[in-house]
Short mmCIF file of N, CA and C in Angstrom, two decimals:
data_model
loop_
_atom_site.label_atom_id
_atom_site.label_comp_id
_atom_site.label_asym_id
_atom_site.label_seq_id
_atom_site.Cartn_x
_atom_site.Cartn_y
_atom_site.Cartn_z
N UNK A 116 0.82 -1.19 0.00
CA UNK A 116 0.00 0.00 0.00
C UNK A 116 0.87 1.27 0.00
N UNK A 117 2.10 1.12 0.42
CA UNK A 117 2.96 2.30 0.50
C UNK A 117 3.29 2.89 -0.87
N UNK A 118 3.05 2.15 -1.96
CA UNK A 118 3.35 2.68 -3.28
C UNK A 118 2.11 3.15 -4.04
N UNK A 119 0.98 3.30 -3.38
CA UNK A 119 -0.24 3.76 -4.04
C UNK A 119 -0.12 5.23 -4.42
N UNK A 120 0.52 6.03 -3.58
CA UNK A 120 0.65 7.47 -3.81
C UNK A 120 2.11 7.86 -3.97
N UNK A 121 2.34 8.98 -4.67
CA UNK A 121 3.67 9.56 -4.82
C UNK A 121 3.97 10.47 -3.65
N UNK A 122 5.19 10.99 -3.61
CA UNK A 122 5.58 11.95 -2.56
C UNK A 122 4.66 13.16 -2.56
N UNK A 123 4.41 13.70 -1.38
CA UNK A 123 3.54 14.87 -1.25
C UNK A 123 2.07 14.53 -1.21
N UNK A 124 1.76 13.26 -1.39
CA UNK A 124 0.38 12.80 -1.32
C UNK A 124 0.23 11.99 -0.04
N UNK A 125 -0.94 11.41 0.19
CA UNK A 125 -1.12 10.64 1.43
C UNK A 125 -0.06 9.56 1.62
N UNK A 126 0.31 9.35 2.87
CA UNK A 126 1.31 8.36 3.25
C UNK A 126 0.62 7.18 3.92
N UNK A 127 1.01 5.98 3.53
CA UNK A 127 0.47 4.77 4.15
C UNK A 127 1.01 4.65 5.57
N UNK A 128 0.11 4.51 6.54
CA UNK A 128 0.46 4.39 7.95
C UNK A 128 0.46 2.93 8.40
N UNK A 129 -0.52 2.18 7.94
CA UNK A 129 -0.64 0.79 8.34
C UNK A 129 -2.09 0.34 8.25
N UNK A 130 -2.41 -0.72 8.93
CA UNK A 130 -3.78 -1.23 8.92
C UNK A 130 -4.14 -1.74 10.31
N UNK A 131 -5.44 -1.86 10.52
CA UNK A 131 -5.94 -2.38 11.79
C UNK A 131 -7.08 -3.34 11.50
N UNK A 132 -7.02 -4.49 12.13
CA UNK A 132 -8.09 -5.46 12.03
C UNK A 132 -9.04 -5.23 13.20
N UNK A 133 -10.33 -5.14 12.89
CA UNK A 133 -11.33 -4.90 13.92
C UNK A 133 -12.35 -6.03 13.87
N UNK A 134 -12.61 -6.62 15.03
CA UNK A 134 -13.64 -7.66 15.11
C UNK A 134 -14.61 -7.27 16.21
N UNK A 135 -15.85 -7.06 15.83
CA UNK A 135 -16.89 -6.67 16.76
C UNK A 135 -17.47 -7.91 17.41
N UNK A 136 -16.97 -8.24 18.59
CA UNK A 136 -17.44 -9.44 19.28
C UNK A 136 -18.81 -9.24 19.91
N UNK A 137 -19.27 -7.98 19.98
CA UNK A 137 -20.60 -7.72 20.52
C UNK A 137 -21.69 -8.01 19.50
N UNK A 138 -21.31 -8.29 18.26
CA UNK A 138 -22.27 -8.62 17.21
C UNK A 138 -22.26 -10.13 17.03
N UNK A 139 -23.41 -10.77 17.12
CA UNK A 139 -23.47 -12.23 16.94
C UNK A 139 -22.98 -12.64 15.56
N UNK A 140 -22.34 -13.79 15.48
CA UNK A 140 -21.83 -14.30 14.21
C UNK A 140 -22.96 -14.44 13.19
N UNK A 141 -24.15 -14.77 13.65
CA UNK A 141 -25.28 -14.98 12.75
C UNK A 141 -25.93 -13.68 12.29
N UNK A 142 -25.51 -12.54 12.82
CA UNK A 142 -26.12 -11.25 12.45
C UNK A 142 -25.78 -10.90 11.01
N UNK A 143 -26.70 -10.23 10.31
CA UNK A 143 -26.47 -9.87 8.91
C UNK A 143 -25.61 -8.61 8.74
N UNK A 144 -24.96 -8.14 9.77
CA UNK A 144 -24.13 -6.93 9.67
C UNK A 144 -22.65 -7.32 9.76
N UNK A 145 -21.81 -6.41 9.29
CA UNK A 145 -20.38 -6.67 9.27
C UNK A 145 -19.84 -6.83 10.68
N UNK A 146 -19.08 -7.88 10.87
CA UNK A 146 -18.53 -8.19 12.18
C UNK A 146 -17.01 -8.01 12.21
N UNK A 147 -16.35 -8.39 11.15
CA UNK A 147 -14.89 -8.31 11.09
C UNK A 147 -14.51 -7.47 9.87
N UNK A 148 -13.70 -6.43 10.11
CA UNK A 148 -13.29 -5.61 8.99
C UNK A 148 -11.87 -5.09 9.16
N UNK A 149 -11.33 -4.60 8.07
CA UNK A 149 -9.96 -4.11 8.02
C UNK A 149 -10.00 -2.62 7.71
N UNK A 150 -9.22 -1.85 8.44
CA UNK A 150 -9.08 -0.42 8.16
C UNK A 150 -7.67 -0.18 7.64
N UNK A 151 -7.57 0.34 6.43
CA UNK A 151 -6.29 0.69 5.84
C UNK A 151 -6.10 2.18 6.06
N UNK A 152 -5.00 2.55 6.71
CA UNK A 152 -4.83 3.91 7.23
C UNK A 152 -3.77 4.69 6.45
N UNK A 153 -4.15 5.88 6.01
CA UNK A 153 -3.27 6.82 5.33
C UNK A 153 -3.38 8.18 6.03
N UNK A 154 -2.39 9.04 5.81
CA UNK A 154 -2.46 10.42 6.30
C UNK A 154 -1.98 11.36 5.22
N UNK A 155 -2.72 12.47 5.03
CA UNK A 155 -2.30 13.55 4.14
C UNK A 155 -1.21 14.36 4.83
N UNK A 156 -0.23 14.89 4.07
CA UNK A 156 0.78 15.74 4.69
C UNK A 156 0.15 17.03 5.24
N UNK A 157 -0.93 17.49 4.60
CA UNK A 157 -1.74 18.60 5.09
C UNK A 157 -3.18 18.28 4.68
N UNK A 158 -4.12 18.99 5.22
CA UNK A 158 -5.53 18.70 4.92
C UNK A 158 -5.76 18.71 3.41
N UNK A 159 -6.62 17.79 2.92
CA UNK A 159 -6.91 17.79 1.48
C UNK A 159 -7.53 19.12 1.08
N UNK A 160 -7.20 19.56 -0.13
CA UNK A 160 -7.66 20.86 -0.61
C UNK A 160 -9.18 20.95 -0.65
N UNK A 161 -9.84 19.86 -1.03
CA UNK A 161 -11.30 19.86 -1.13
C UNK A 161 -11.83 18.43 -1.07
N UNK A 162 -13.15 18.33 -1.11
CA UNK A 162 -13.78 17.00 -1.06
C UNK A 162 -13.43 16.16 -2.29
N UNK A 163 -13.22 16.82 -3.43
CA UNK A 163 -12.89 16.07 -4.64
C UNK A 163 -11.54 15.38 -4.50
N UNK A 164 -10.56 16.03 -3.88
CA UNK A 164 -9.26 15.42 -3.66
C UNK A 164 -9.38 14.22 -2.72
N UNK A 165 -10.18 14.37 -1.68
CA UNK A 165 -10.41 13.27 -0.74
C UNK A 165 -11.09 12.11 -1.46
N UNK A 166 -12.13 12.41 -2.23
CA UNK A 166 -12.86 11.37 -2.96
C UNK A 166 -11.94 10.65 -3.94
N UNK A 167 -11.10 11.37 -4.64
CA UNK A 167 -10.16 10.76 -5.59
C UNK A 167 -9.17 9.86 -4.86
N UNK A 168 -8.74 10.27 -3.68
CA UNK A 168 -7.80 9.47 -2.89
C UNK A 168 -8.46 8.18 -2.40
N UNK A 169 -9.69 8.28 -1.94
CA UNK A 169 -10.44 7.09 -1.50
C UNK A 169 -10.56 6.13 -2.68
N UNK A 170 -10.95 6.65 -3.83
CA UNK A 170 -11.13 5.83 -5.02
C UNK A 170 -9.82 5.13 -5.41
N UNK A 171 -8.71 5.86 -5.36
CA UNK A 171 -7.42 5.30 -5.74
C UNK A 171 -7.02 4.13 -4.83
N UNK A 172 -7.20 4.30 -3.53
CA UNK A 172 -6.87 3.22 -2.58
C UNK A 172 -7.80 2.02 -2.79
N UNK A 173 -9.09 2.29 -2.87
CA UNK A 173 -10.05 1.19 -3.03
C UNK A 173 -9.80 0.40 -4.31
N UNK A 174 -9.49 1.10 -5.40
CA UNK A 174 -9.22 0.40 -6.66
C UNK A 174 -7.94 -0.44 -6.56
N UNK A 175 -6.93 0.08 -5.87
CA UNK A 175 -5.70 -0.69 -5.68
C UNK A 175 -5.99 -1.97 -4.89
N UNK A 176 -6.84 -1.86 -3.88
CA UNK A 176 -7.22 -3.04 -3.09
C UNK A 176 -8.04 -4.02 -3.91
N UNK A 177 -9.05 -3.52 -4.59
CA UNK A 177 -9.97 -4.39 -5.32
C UNK A 177 -9.33 -5.08 -6.51
N UNK A 178 -8.32 -4.47 -7.10
CA UNK A 178 -7.63 -5.10 -8.23
C UNK A 178 -6.71 -6.23 -7.79
N UNK A 179 -6.40 -6.30 -6.51
CA UNK A 179 -5.54 -7.35 -5.99
C UNK A 179 -6.40 -8.54 -5.59
N UNK A 180 -6.69 -9.39 -6.54
CA UNK A 180 -7.60 -10.52 -6.32
C UNK A 180 -7.10 -11.48 -5.24
N UNK A 181 -5.79 -11.69 -5.20
CA UNK A 181 -5.24 -12.58 -4.17
C UNK A 181 -5.48 -12.01 -2.77
N UNK A 182 -5.31 -10.71 -2.62
CA UNK A 182 -5.56 -10.07 -1.33
C UNK A 182 -7.03 -10.19 -0.95
N UNK A 183 -7.92 -9.92 -1.89
CA UNK A 183 -9.36 -10.00 -1.61
C UNK A 183 -9.74 -11.43 -1.22
N UNK A 184 -9.21 -12.39 -1.92
CA UNK A 184 -9.50 -13.80 -1.61
C UNK A 184 -8.98 -14.15 -0.21
N UNK A 185 -7.77 -13.72 0.11
CA UNK A 185 -7.19 -13.99 1.43
C UNK A 185 -8.02 -13.34 2.53
N UNK A 186 -8.43 -12.09 2.33
CA UNK A 186 -9.26 -11.41 3.33
C UNK A 186 -10.59 -12.12 3.51
N UNK A 187 -11.20 -12.49 2.41
CA UNK A 187 -12.48 -13.19 2.47
C UNK A 187 -12.34 -14.54 3.19
N UNK A 188 -11.30 -15.28 2.85
CA UNK A 188 -11.05 -16.57 3.50
C UNK A 188 -10.76 -16.42 4.98
N UNK A 189 -10.24 -15.24 5.37
CA UNK A 189 -9.93 -14.97 6.78
C UNK A 189 -11.12 -14.40 7.55
N UNK A 190 -12.27 -14.27 6.87
CA UNK A 190 -13.49 -13.85 7.54
C UNK A 190 -13.77 -12.36 7.53
N UNK A 191 -13.04 -11.58 6.73
CA UNK A 191 -13.31 -10.15 6.68
C UNK A 191 -14.55 -9.88 5.85
N UNK A 192 -15.44 -9.05 6.41
CA UNK A 192 -16.68 -8.68 5.73
C UNK A 192 -16.56 -7.36 4.99
N UNK A 193 -15.55 -6.56 5.38
CA UNK A 193 -15.47 -5.21 4.83
C UNK A 193 -14.03 -4.71 4.92
N UNK A 194 -13.68 -3.83 3.98
CA UNK A 194 -12.40 -3.11 4.02
C UNK A 194 -12.73 -1.64 3.91
N UNK A 195 -12.15 -0.85 4.81
CA UNK A 195 -12.35 0.60 4.81
C UNK A 195 -11.00 1.29 4.71
N UNK A 196 -11.02 2.52 4.21
CA UNK A 196 -9.83 3.34 4.15
C UNK A 196 -10.07 4.57 5.01
N UNK A 197 -9.03 4.99 5.72
CA UNK A 197 -9.13 6.17 6.58
C UNK A 197 -7.98 7.12 6.27
N UNK A 198 -8.27 8.41 6.30
CA UNK A 198 -7.25 9.43 6.10
C UNK A 198 -7.09 10.31 7.33
N UNK A 199 -7.89 10.05 8.33
CA UNK A 199 -7.79 10.75 9.62
C UNK A 199 -8.44 9.86 10.67
N UNK A 200 -8.48 10.31 11.89
CA UNK A 200 -9.05 9.48 12.97
C UNK A 200 -10.57 9.64 13.09
N UNK A 201 -11.17 10.51 12.30
CA UNK A 201 -12.61 10.77 12.40
C UNK A 201 -13.46 10.02 11.41
N UNK A 202 -12.90 9.71 10.23
CA UNK A 202 -13.73 9.19 9.14
C UNK A 202 -13.13 7.93 8.52
N UNK A 203 -14.01 7.04 8.12
CA UNK A 203 -13.63 5.84 7.37
C UNK A 203 -14.52 5.77 6.15
N UNK A 204 -13.96 5.28 5.05
CA UNK A 204 -14.71 5.15 3.81
C UNK A 204 -14.66 3.70 3.39
N UNK A 205 -15.82 3.10 3.18
CA UNK A 205 -15.90 1.68 2.85
C UNK A 205 -15.50 1.44 1.39
N UNK A 206 -14.65 0.44 1.19
CA UNK A 206 -14.27 0.02 -0.16
C UNK A 206 -15.11 -1.15 -0.61
N UNK A 207 -15.31 -2.09 0.29
CA UNK A 207 -16.09 -3.30 -0.04
C UNK A 207 -16.68 -3.89 1.19
#
């Protein structure tokens, strides 16, 4: 993920696996998900820049079929991308 963006653009920080144990396994809602974390060097200029960045990360993830298969086999229901500590954007 560290090569998705060039210098001066968002930097890959890492990822976090989250499993909501308070949600029953049989529930129809997402229980286990992955957050892929990036940070902008400064606040994005506008919503369009943020939207384009979300799209770029999500497309990089979705094009990696082996990664998607591995995540699915590991029980992940969703992958989200975050650019700050307040917001997450769902990719799948």
